[in-house]
GROMACS .gro file of C-alpha atoms in nm:
model
  478
    1MET     CA    1  27.679  22.137   7.889
    2ARG     CA    2  27.795  22.173   8.248
    3GLU     CA    3  28.139  22.053   8.355
    4TYR     CA    4  28.197  22.046   8.729
    5LEU     CA    5  28.526  21.862   8.751
    6GLN     CA    6  28.672  22.005   9.071
    7PHE     CA    7  28.591  21.961   9.438
    8TYR     CA    8  28.571  22.235   9.700
    9ILE     CA    9  28.820  22.160   9.978
   10ASP     CA   10  28.971  22.396  10.235
   11GLY     CA   11  28.830  22.705  10.064
   12GLN     CA   12  28.966  22.620   9.718
   13TRP     CA   13  28.855  22.443   9.402
   14VAL     CA   14  29.087  22.145   9.360
   15ASP     CA   15  29.130  21.861   9.113
   16PRO     CA   16  29.046  21.507   9.223
   17VAL     CA   17  29.338  21.291   9.331
   18GLU     CA   18  29.256  21.042   9.055
   19PRO     CA   19  29.072  21.169   8.744
   20LYS     CA   20  28.744  20.987   8.686
   21THR     CA   21  28.429  21.137   8.541
   22LEU     CA   22  28.058  21.061   8.525
   23ASP     CA   23  27.800  21.183   8.276
   24VAL     CA   24  27.489  21.340   8.430
   25ILE     CA   25  27.171  21.261   8.237
   26ASN     CA   26  26.882  21.502   8.190
   27PRO     CA   27  26.578  21.280   8.263
   28ALA     CA   28  26.352  21.483   8.036
   29THR     CA   29  26.566  21.425   7.727
   30GLU     CA   30  26.775  21.118   7.821
   31GLU     CA   31  27.074  21.317   7.696
   32VAL     CA   32  27.394  21.413   7.873
   33ALA     CA   33  27.346  21.743   8.057
   34GLY     CA   34  27.687  21.764   8.219
   35LYS     CA   35  27.987  21.591   8.365
   36ILE     CA   36  28.128  21.566   8.716
   37SER     CA   37  28.437  21.411   8.869
   38LEU     CA   38  28.396  21.109   9.092
   39GLY     CA   39  28.597  21.127   9.410
   40GLY     CA   40  28.756  20.855   9.616
   41ALA     CA   41  28.893  20.784   9.961
   42ALA     CA   42  29.194  21.012   9.911
   43ASP     CA   43  28.970  21.309   9.827
   44VAL     CA   44  28.751  21.236  10.130
   45ASP     CA   45  29.060  21.225  10.351
   46LYS     CA   46  29.177  21.565  10.224
   47ALA     CA   47  28.835  21.716  10.288
   48VAL     CA   48  28.802  21.565  10.636
   49LYS     CA   49  29.149  21.689  10.732
   50ALA     CA   50  29.053  22.039  10.620
   51ALA     CA   51  28.729  22.022  10.821
   52LYS     CA   52  28.910  21.891  11.129
   53LYS     CA   53  29.165  22.173  11.113
   54ALA     CA   54  28.893  22.438  11.065
   55PHE     CA   55  28.692  22.301  11.357
   56VAL     CA   56  28.955  22.423  11.604
   57THR     CA   57  28.870  22.787  11.534
   58TRP     CA   58  28.515  22.764  11.392
   59SER     CA   59  28.387  22.584  11.702
   60GLN     CA   60  28.498  22.880  11.913
   61THR     CA   61  28.314  23.147  11.714
   62THR     CA   62  28.042  23.350  11.880
   63ARG     CA   63  27.670  23.334  11.817
   64GLU     CA   64  27.694  23.672  11.643
   65GLU     CA   65  27.970  23.555  11.409
   66ARG     CA   66  27.772  23.250  11.303
   67LEU     CA   67  27.458  23.457  11.251
   68ASP     CA   68  27.656  23.689  11.025
   69VAL     CA   69  27.779  23.393  10.819
   70LEU     CA   70  27.426  23.247  10.788
   71ASN     CA   71  27.292  23.582  10.671
   72ARG     CA   72  27.571  23.612  10.414
   73ILE     CA   73  27.498  23.263  10.284
   74LEU     CA   74  27.129  23.352  10.250
   75ALA     CA   75  27.214  23.669  10.058
   76GLU     CA   76  27.436  23.479   9.813
   77TYR     CA   77  27.178  23.202   9.781
   78GLN     CA   78  26.915  23.457   9.680
   79LYS     CA   79  27.151  23.592   9.413
   80ARG     CA   80  27.178  23.245   9.260
   81PHE     CA   81  26.806  23.164   9.280
   82GLY     CA   82  26.762  23.142   8.903
   83ASP     CA   83  27.076  22.934   8.853
   84LEU     CA   84  26.965  22.689   9.121
   85ALA     CA   85  26.616  22.657   8.974
   86THR     CA   86  26.753  22.582   8.628
   87ALA     CA   87  26.996  22.327   8.771
   88VAL     CA   88  26.723  22.142   8.965
   89THR     CA   89  26.516  22.107   8.648
   90GLU     CA   90  26.813  21.986   8.444
   91GLU     CA   91  26.944  21.735   8.693
   92MET     CA   92  26.629  21.569   8.828
   93GLY     CA   93  26.341  21.688   8.611
   94ALA     CA   94  26.142  21.904   8.851
   95PRO     CA   95  25.904  22.130   8.655
   96SER     CA   96  26.039  22.484   8.646
   97SER     CA   97  25.732  22.604   8.835
   98LEU     CA   98  25.802  22.356   9.117
   99ALA     CA   99  26.171  22.448   9.119
  100GLN     CA  100  26.086  22.816   9.160
  101ARG     CA  101  25.795  22.765   9.398
  102ALA     CA  102  25.937  22.498   9.628
  103GLN     CA  103  26.265  22.326   9.542
  104VAL     CA  104  26.479  22.641   9.566
  105PRO     CA  105  26.280  22.846   9.822
  106ILE     CA  106  26.288  22.570  10.081
  107GLY     CA  107  26.665  22.612  10.105
  108MET     CA  108  26.611  22.979  10.188
  109GLY     CA  109  26.355  22.870  10.446
  110HIS     CA  110  26.603  22.645  10.624
  111LEU     CA  111  26.868  22.918  10.632
  112GLY     CA  112  26.620  23.165  10.777
  113THR     CA  113  26.493  22.909  11.029
  114ALA     CA  114  26.845  22.825  11.148
  115ALA     CA  115  26.922  23.195  11.198
  116ALA     CA  116  26.598  23.246  11.391
  117VAL     CA  117  26.669  22.948  11.620
  118LEU     CA  118  27.032  23.051  11.674
  119LYS     CA  119  26.935  23.395  11.806
  120ASP     CA  120  26.785  23.250  12.123
  121PHE     CA  121  26.924  22.897  12.145
  122LYS     CA  122  27.056  22.807  12.491
  123PHE     CA  123  27.402  22.654  12.464
  124GLU     CA  124  27.449  22.674  12.843
  125GLU     CA  125  27.217  22.598  13.133
  126ASP     CA  126  27.275  22.639  13.508
  127ARG     CA  127  27.160  22.344  13.720
  128GLY     CA  128  27.264  22.439  14.071
  129PRO     CA  129  27.638  22.386  14.105
  130THR     CA  130  27.654  22.216  13.762
  131MET     CA  131  27.676  22.386  13.423
  132ILE     CA  132  27.524  22.196  13.129
  133VAL     CA  133  27.703  22.294  12.810
  134LYS     CA  134  27.605  22.204  12.454
  135GLU     CA  135  27.909  22.202  12.229
  136PRO     CA  136  27.950  22.136  11.854
  137ILE     CA  137  28.004  21.767  11.787
  138GLY     CA  138  28.288  21.818  11.538
  139VAL     CA  139  28.334  21.716  11.175
  140CYS     CA  140  28.008  21.614  11.004
  141GLY     CA  141  27.970  21.403  10.691
  142PHE     CA  142  27.659  21.472  10.483
  143ILE     CA  143  27.524  21.233  10.219
  144THR     CA  144  27.223  21.382  10.042
  145PRO     CA  145  26.971  21.253   9.783
  146TRP     CA  146  26.853  21.365   9.442
  147ASN     CA  147  26.478  21.414   9.497
  148TRP     CA  148  26.481  21.741   9.694
  149PRO     CA  149  26.851  21.822   9.658
  150LEU     CA  150  26.857  22.173   9.804
  151ASN     CA  151  26.619  22.091  10.085
  152GLN     CA  152  26.839  21.808  10.208
  153ILE     CA  153  27.166  21.995  10.164
  154VAL     CA  154  27.056  22.309  10.343
  155CYS     CA  155  26.857  22.143  10.623
  156LYS     CA  156  27.187  21.979  10.725
  157VAL     CA  157  27.437  22.256  10.646
  158ALA     CA  158  27.244  22.543  10.809
  159PRO     CA  159  27.217  22.396  11.162
  160ALA     CA  160  27.573  22.263  11.137
  161ILE     CA  161  27.700  22.614  11.062
  162ALA     CA  162  27.482  22.757  11.338
  163THR     CA  163  27.614  22.517  11.603
  164GLY     CA  164  27.982  22.556  11.514
  165CYS     CA  165  28.044  22.232  11.326
  166THR     CA  166  28.250  22.179  11.013
  167MET     CA  167  28.145  21.950  10.732
  168VAL     CA  168  28.205  21.747  10.417
  169LEU     CA  169  27.913  21.719  10.173
  170LYS     CA  170  27.859  21.440   9.920
  171PRO     CA  171  27.552  21.528   9.711
  172SER     CA  172  27.385  21.265   9.495
  173GLU     CA  173  27.586  21.187   9.183
  174VAL     CA  174  27.253  21.161   9.000
  175ALA     CA  175  27.168  21.527   9.072
  176PRO     CA  176  27.500  21.698   9.152
  177PHE     CA  177  27.465  22.038   8.987
  178THR     CA  178  27.289  22.211   9.276
  179GLY     CA  179  27.552  22.087   9.521
  180HIS     CA  180  27.827  22.243   9.312
  181ILE     CA  181  27.643  22.574   9.287
  182PHE     CA  182  27.581  22.564   9.662
  183ALA     CA  183  27.955  22.530   9.719
  184GLU     CA  184  28.004  22.839   9.501
  185ILE     CA  185  27.750  23.017   9.722
  186MET     CA  186  27.941  22.919  10.037
  187HIS     CA  187  28.264  23.047   9.886
  188ALA     CA  188  28.107  23.375   9.776
  189ALA     CA  189  27.961  23.419  10.126
  190GLY     CA  190  28.309  23.405  10.276
  191VAL     CA  191  28.256  23.092  10.484
  192PRO     CA  192  28.599  23.031  10.643
  193ALA     CA  193  28.821  22.780  10.464
  194GLY     CA  194  28.761  22.422  10.570
  195VAL     CA  195  28.427  22.483  10.740
  196PHE     CA  196  28.239  22.360  10.432
  197ASN     CA  197  28.385  22.108  10.187
  198LEU     CA  198  28.235  21.935   9.882
  199VAL     CA  199  28.342  21.604   9.730
  200GLN     CA  200  28.131  21.468   9.445
  201GLY     CA  201  28.103  21.094   9.397
  202ASP     CA  202  27.899  20.778   9.440
  203GLY     CA  203  27.822  20.571   9.746
  204ALA     CA  204  28.104  20.324   9.708
  205GLY     CA  205  28.371  20.579   9.619
  206VAL     CA  206  28.284  20.865   9.856
  207GLY     CA  207  27.992  20.765  10.078
  208ALA     CA  208  28.164  20.460  10.228
  209PRO     CA  209  28.499  20.627  10.311
  210LEU     CA  210  28.317  20.932  10.446
  211SER     CA  211  28.087  20.734  10.676
  212SER     CA  212  28.374  20.515  10.800
  213HIS     CA  213  28.636  20.791  10.841
  214PRO     CA  214  28.769  20.797  11.199
  215ASP     CA  215  28.784  21.177  11.207
  216VAL     CA  216  28.418  21.223  11.112
  217ASP     CA  217  28.215  21.265  11.431
  218LEU     CA  218  27.867  21.252  11.282
  219ILE     CA  219  27.726  21.114  10.960
  220SER     CA  220  27.391  21.249  10.845
  221PHE     CA  221  27.234  21.051  10.564
  222THR     CA  222  26.914  21.092  10.365
  223GLY     CA  223  26.814  20.823  10.118
  224SER     CA  224  26.682  20.471  10.094
  225THR     CA  225  26.655  20.245  10.395
  226ARG     CA  226  26.880  19.991  10.220
  227ALA     CA  227  27.159  20.246  10.173
  228GLY     CA  228  27.104  20.384  10.524
  229ILE     CA  229  27.173  20.042  10.672
  230GLU     CA  230  27.504  20.028  10.485
  231VAL     CA  231  27.597  20.376  10.609
  232ALA     CA  232  27.526  20.270  10.967
  233LYS     CA  233  27.737  19.956  10.926
  234ASN     CA  234  28.026  20.162  10.788
  235ALA     CA  235  27.998  20.408  11.078
  236ALA     CA  236  27.973  20.148  11.354
  237PRO     CA  237  28.345  20.064  11.400
  238THR     CA  238  28.425  20.428  11.482
  239VAL     CA  239  28.118  20.468  11.708
  240LYS     CA  240  28.023  20.796  11.547
  241ARG     CA  241  27.676  20.944  11.574
  242VAL     CA  242  27.450  20.848  11.285
  243ALA     CA  243  27.140  21.048  11.189
  244GLN     CA  244  26.922  20.904  10.913
  245GLU     CA  245  26.613  21.009  10.723
  246LEU     CA  246  26.510  20.710  10.517
  247GLY     CA  247  26.213  20.563  10.331
  248GLY     CA  248  25.842  20.593  10.389
  249LYS     CA  249  25.502  20.450  10.301
  250SER     CA  250  25.286  20.719  10.455
  251PRO     CA  251  24.914  20.665  10.522
  252ASN     CA  252  24.662  20.937  10.448
  253ILE     CA  253  24.344  20.877  10.649
  254VAL     CA  254  24.046  21.052  10.491
  255LEU     CA  255  23.769  21.086  10.748
  256ASP     CA  256  23.406  21.007  10.670
  257ASP     CA  257  23.254  21.355  10.650
  258GLU     CA  258  23.129  21.626  10.417
  259VAL     CA  259  23.477  21.726  10.290
  260LEU     CA  260  23.575  21.375  10.173
  261GLY     CA  261  23.582  21.483   9.808
  262LYS     CA  262  23.806  21.779   9.883
  263SER     CA  263  24.034  21.560  10.095
  264VAL     CA  264  24.066  21.296   9.821
  265ALA     CA  265  24.147  21.555   9.554
  266ALA     CA  266  24.409  21.715   9.779
  267GLY     CA  267  24.561  21.372   9.842
  268VAL     CA  268  24.595  21.306   9.470
  269ALA     CA  269  24.762  21.643   9.415
  270SER     CA  270  25.002  21.581   9.701
  271ILE     CA  271  25.124  21.242   9.580
  272MET     CA  272  25.177  21.375   9.229
  273THR     CA  273  25.394  21.668   9.343
  274ASN     CA  274  25.759  21.617   9.241
  275SER     CA  275  25.643  21.312   9.042
  276GLY     CA  276  25.580  21.129   9.367
  277GLN     CA  277  25.951  21.140   9.451
  278SER     CA  278  25.918  21.241   9.815
  279CYS     CA  279  25.997  21.011  10.106
  280ASN     CA  280  25.701  21.149  10.303
  281ALA     CA  281  25.450  21.132  10.016
  282PRO     CA  282  25.097  21.020  10.122
  283THR     CA  283  25.107  20.709   9.906
  284ARG     CA  284  24.840  20.505  10.089
  285MET     CA  285  24.503  20.680  10.097
  286LEU     CA  286  24.253  20.524  10.335
  287VAL     CA  287  23.887  20.606  10.269
  288PRO     CA  288  23.560  20.470  10.417
  289ALA     CA  289  23.485  20.145  10.234
  290ALA     CA  290  23.122  20.250  10.191
  291ARG     CA  291  23.237  20.558   9.997
  292MET     CA  292  23.502  20.389   9.781
  293GLU     CA  293  23.315  20.458   9.455
  294GLU     CA  294  23.285  20.826   9.544
  295ALA     CA  295  23.658  20.839   9.618
  296ILE     CA  296  23.735  20.663   9.290
  297ALA     CA  297  23.535  20.919   9.092
  298VAL     CA  298  23.706  21.214   9.260
  299ALA     CA  299  24.055  21.063   9.238
  300GLY     CA  300  24.011  20.972   8.873
  301ALA     CA  301  23.894  21.322   8.787
  302ALA     CA  302  24.182  21.478   8.980
  303ALA     CA  303  24.440  21.256   8.809
  304SER     CA  304  24.300  21.340   8.466
  305GLN     CA  305  24.374  21.709   8.526
  306ILE     CA  306  24.747  21.648   8.581
  307THR     CA  307  24.951  21.735   8.274
  308VAL     CA  308  25.277  21.550   8.208
  309GLY     CA  309  25.558  21.673   7.989
  310ASP     CA  310  25.853  21.905   7.937
  311PRO     CA  311  25.953  22.040   8.280
  312ASN     CA  312  26.048  22.369   8.116
  313GLY     CA  313  25.692  22.414   7.994
  314ASN     CA  314  25.362  22.438   8.179
  315SER     CA  315  25.332  22.072   8.280
  316LEU     CA  316  25.253  21.988   8.641
  317LEU     CA  317  25.449  21.662   8.623
  318GLY     CA  318  25.797  21.622   8.485
  319PRO     CA  319  25.990  21.297   8.442
  320VAL     CA  320  26.116  21.076   8.720
  321VAL     CA  321  26.488  21.104   8.780
  322SER     CA  322  26.641  20.812   8.590
  323GLU     CA  323  26.593  20.503   8.377
  324VAL     CA  324  26.653  20.287   8.683
  325GLN     CA  325  26.375  20.466   8.871
  326PHE     CA  326  26.143  20.455   8.567
  327ASN     CA  327  26.184  20.079   8.532
  328LYS     CA  328  26.127  20.019   8.902
  329ILE     CA  329  25.803  20.219   8.896
  330GLN     CA  330  25.678  20.041   8.582
  331LYS     CA  331  25.738  19.704   8.748
  332LEU     CA  332  25.544  19.808   9.058
  333ILE     CA  333  25.253  19.947   8.853
  334GLN     CA  334  25.235  19.614   8.671
  335SER     CA  335  25.234  19.432   9.005
  336GLY     CA  336  24.930  19.636   9.111
  337ILE     CA  337  24.748  19.528   8.797
  338ASP     CA  338  24.857  19.166   8.832
  339GLU     CA  339  24.753  19.147   9.198
  340GLY     CA  340  24.401  19.267   9.126
  341ALA     CA  341  24.389  19.633   9.227
  342THR     CA  342  24.143  19.851   9.034
  343LEU     CA  343  24.332  20.075   8.791
  344VAL     CA  344  24.153  20.411   8.811
  345ALA     CA  345  24.400  20.621   8.613
  346GLY     CA  346  24.735  20.585   8.441
  347GLY     CA  347  24.910  20.250   8.412
  348VAL     CA  348  25.227  20.118   8.255
  349GLY     CA  349  25.419  20.293   7.980
  350ARG     CA  350  25.484  20.656   7.900
  351PRO     CA  351  25.198  20.906   7.867
  352GLU     CA  352  25.063  20.945   7.517
  353GLY     CA  353  25.278  21.160   7.289
  354LEU     CA  354  25.596  21.122   7.494
  355ASP     CA  355  25.842  20.876   7.344
  356LYS     CA  356  26.156  21.007   7.512
  357GLY     CA  357  26.225  21.098   7.873
  358TYR     CA  358  26.149  20.909   8.192
  359TYR     CA  359  25.784  21.012   8.209
  360VAL     CA  360  25.536  20.811   8.413
  361LYS     CA  361  25.159  20.827   8.383
  362PRO     CA  362  24.984  20.974   8.692
  363THR     CA  363  24.853  20.646   8.828
  364VAL     CA  364  24.577  20.574   9.079
  365PHE     CA  365  24.481  20.231   9.209
  366ALA     CA  366  24.169  20.163   9.417
  367ASN     CA  367  24.039  19.865   9.611
  368VAL     CA  368  24.397  19.802   9.719
  369THR     CA  369  24.442  19.558  10.007
  370PRO     CA  370  24.718  19.575  10.270
  371GLU     CA  371  24.897  19.263  10.146
  372MET     CA  372  24.943  19.392   9.790
  373THR     CA  373  25.295  19.488   9.685
  374ILE     CA  374  25.193  19.845   9.599
  375SER     CA  375  25.056  19.883   9.951
  376LYS     CA  376  25.380  19.773  10.115
  377GLU     CA  377  25.674  19.882   9.901
  378GLU     CA  378  25.794  20.240   9.858
  379ILE     CA  379  25.733  20.317   9.489
  380PHE     CA  380  25.882  20.668   9.472
  381GLY     CA  381  25.675  20.767   9.172
  382PRO     CA  382  25.337  20.925   9.090
  383VAL     CA  383  25.138  20.622   9.205
  384LEU     CA  384  24.858  20.635   9.461
  385SER     CA  385  24.699  20.334   9.633
  386ILE     CA  386  24.347  20.377   9.776
  387LEU     CA  387  24.245  20.132  10.050
  388GLY     CA  388  23.907  20.100  10.221
  389TYR     CA  389  23.837  20.090  10.593
  390GLU     CA  390  23.527  19.990  10.790
  391ASN     CA  391  23.589  20.218  11.090
  392VAL     CA  392  23.850  20.464  11.215
  393ASP     CA  393  24.016  20.209  11.442
  394GLN     CA  394  24.077  19.985  11.142
  395ALA     CA  395  24.210  20.281  10.944
  396ILE     CA  396  24.463  20.353  11.219
  397GLN     CA  397  24.560  19.985  11.235
  398ILE     CA  398  24.617  19.971  10.858
  399GLY     CA  399  24.800  20.303  10.867
  400ASN     CA  400  25.043  20.176  11.129
  401ASP     CA  401  25.086  19.837  10.962
  402THR     CA  402  25.412  19.922  10.785
  403GLU     CA  403  25.782  19.892  10.855
  404TYR     CA  404  25.809  20.266  10.795
  405GLY     CA  405  25.708  20.561  11.010
  406LEU     CA  406  25.824  20.885  10.851
  407ALA     CA  407  25.494  21.067  10.804
  408ALA     CA  408  25.118  21.021  10.824
  409TYR     CA  409  24.826  21.238  10.718
  410VAL     CA  410  24.475  21.298  10.848
  411ASN     CA  411  24.217  21.494  10.654
  412GLY     CA  412  23.869  21.589  10.770
  413ALA     CA  413  23.632  21.860  10.884
  414ASP     CA  414  23.631  21.768  11.255
  415LEU     CA  415  23.961  21.890  11.401
  416SER     CA  416  23.911  21.716  11.734
  417LYS     CA  417  23.855  21.385  11.557
  418ALA     CA  418  24.159  21.443  11.338
  419ARG     CA  419  24.368  21.517  11.645
  420ASP     CA  420  24.253  21.195  11.807
  421VAL     CA  421  24.350  20.993  11.500
  422ALA     CA  422  24.685  21.174  11.482
  423SER     CA  423  24.763  21.080  11.842
  424LYS     CA  424  24.741  20.710  11.750
  425LEU     CA  425  24.953  20.713  11.435
  426ARG     CA  426  25.313  20.592  11.468
  427ALA     CA  427  25.508  20.842  11.261
  428GLY     CA  428  25.758  21.121  11.312
  429GLN     CA  429  25.528  21.377  11.152
  430VAL     CA  430  25.150  21.371  11.133
  431ILE     CA  431  25.005  21.636  10.903
  432ILE     CA  432  24.647  21.746  10.962
  433ASN     CA  433  24.467  21.901  10.665
  434GLY     CA  434  24.783  21.987  10.472
  435ALA     CA  435  24.956  22.195  10.738
  436SER     CA  436  25.326  22.286  10.705
  437ASP     CA  437  25.586  22.423  10.946
  438LEU     CA  438  25.963  22.454  10.890
  439MET     CA  439  26.013  22.463  11.267
  440ALA     CA  440  25.850  22.122  11.312
  441PRO     CA  441  26.098  21.836  11.360
  442PHE     CA  442  26.128  21.603  11.061
  443GLY     CA  443  26.234  21.240  11.090
  444GLY     CA  444  26.095  20.894  11.132
  445TYR     CA  445  26.003  20.600  11.349
  446LYS     CA  446  26.105  20.242  11.277
  447MET     CA  447  26.276  20.178  10.940
  448SER     CA  448  26.231  20.543  10.843
  449GLY     CA  449  26.539  20.640  11.040
  450ASN     CA  450  26.650  20.812  11.357
  451GLY     CA  451  26.726  21.167  11.463
  452ARG     CA  452  26.538  21.481  11.365
  453GLU     CA  453  26.598  21.763  11.119
  454TRP     CA  454  26.448  22.113  11.084
  455GLY     CA  455  26.408  22.385  11.345
  456ASP     CA  456  26.553  22.371  11.695
  457PHE     CA  457  26.543  21.991  11.706
  458ALA     CA  458  26.803  21.987  11.428
  459PHE     CA  459  27.049  22.178  11.646
  460ASN     CA  460  27.060  21.900  11.903
  461GLU     CA  461  27.177  21.651  11.639
  462PHE     CA  462  27.496  21.856  11.601
  463LEU     CA  463  27.570  21.909  11.968
  464GLU     CA  464  27.742  21.710  12.241
  465VAL     CA  465  27.628  21.759  12.601
  466LYS     CA  466  27.893  21.833  12.864
  467ALA     CA  467  27.820  21.852  13.236
  468VAL     CA  468  28.066  22.070  13.431
  469LEU     CA  469  28.025  21.975  13.798
  470GLY     CA  470  28.137  22.223  14.063
  471TYR     CA  471  28.101  22.507  13.811
  472ALA     CA  472  27.940  22.722  14.081
  473PRO     CA  473  28.052  22.722  14.447
  474LYS     CA  474  27.809  22.535  14.670
  475GLU     CA  475  27.718  22.844  14.869
  476ALA     CA  476  27.646  23.039  14.551
  477ALA     CA  477  27.420  22.763  14.428
  478GLU     CA  478  27.213  22.751  14.744
   0.00000   0.00000   0.00000
């Protein structure tokens, strides 16, 4: 059993100011997998003070010095690949294959991307007699979720390091093991004391004092829209910058063409990845109403091929993260049944043969209408809703008819048609035919948040813009 009872502050492992622990539950077994300490306002204050002190020197480092640190972090991260993969599976139930194929590698991707952007990023720009300077914003507070723990830690930490910021990280208390190991990686990489700090804890104990701390210049939060609103309220009195990546209810418009079957099957596979616990998951599939029965047959067959079970085995689907999440998903599946959607696959209860662990049946509903609860609420589980549309304009209208706007998907054989549909969807990312790109900005419209992560767009979140007028003599500028 893991015991991570210290925090990483100012380059050292330190005890919490007030001892208080929390058991971490393995969702596959419902048994205690480890124990962490829960921090409080005093621990946050110590970490912020360390970050503020370190900012004085770290903010003045050269591009080359920061590149060297990023490369050292990547090297240490690679050394701990196996440890990180095991931890992800233990803490949030990701199948070991997914941990090794995606959950851990994506952290390496963000480190490599940040280094690539940093090599050529323009921190200064001449505009006649005025110099435009982009400077690190200061101390950053990071609050990260449990569903893709390494992705969300590293996509914040890497650009912050690259731009000269210092930081305090609060990983999810539900899945805290990877955050602790990441702090060990930062220490082993020789990141200067105070540049990176880790305080474990929950939202009330650590998240609130971190987001309201007067010496934190930016708070970057990933999680539910409800929690994001609270973070923004806490941050408001100190007028700090707030960047948020929140919930989603992403549409997946399947075009009426010869690859419909392939598109439907790919959509089912996508929603089931990570047990549906992705904020950008394509949870609302829109298919031509005239081909609904064809879509049902394909989706049902695809769902039947998805194996559920021990994440350390060969199963494609592990458990969802917690009892709370399991109960929420069961309630929403029941609402789909009660409101008249056609249950194509899955349903309430655990899969057959599994009487322990927070396992959810791969569930597909068809003939879903926009007003149904499962069409509106973020489920965050392996549950797909299939809606019909009469024409593409209606599909776009239904797709945009949501309070969220994190992602949208278009699948079809005609690229020009897919591009046209993409241009009319109101979302921060629109993915055509399953494309991926770590340089593409990630973030949402509407209730899905503000700000952008990933690639060069992430750098700008961590930078202030200074205009130095009269930098060049007037005659030199002419």
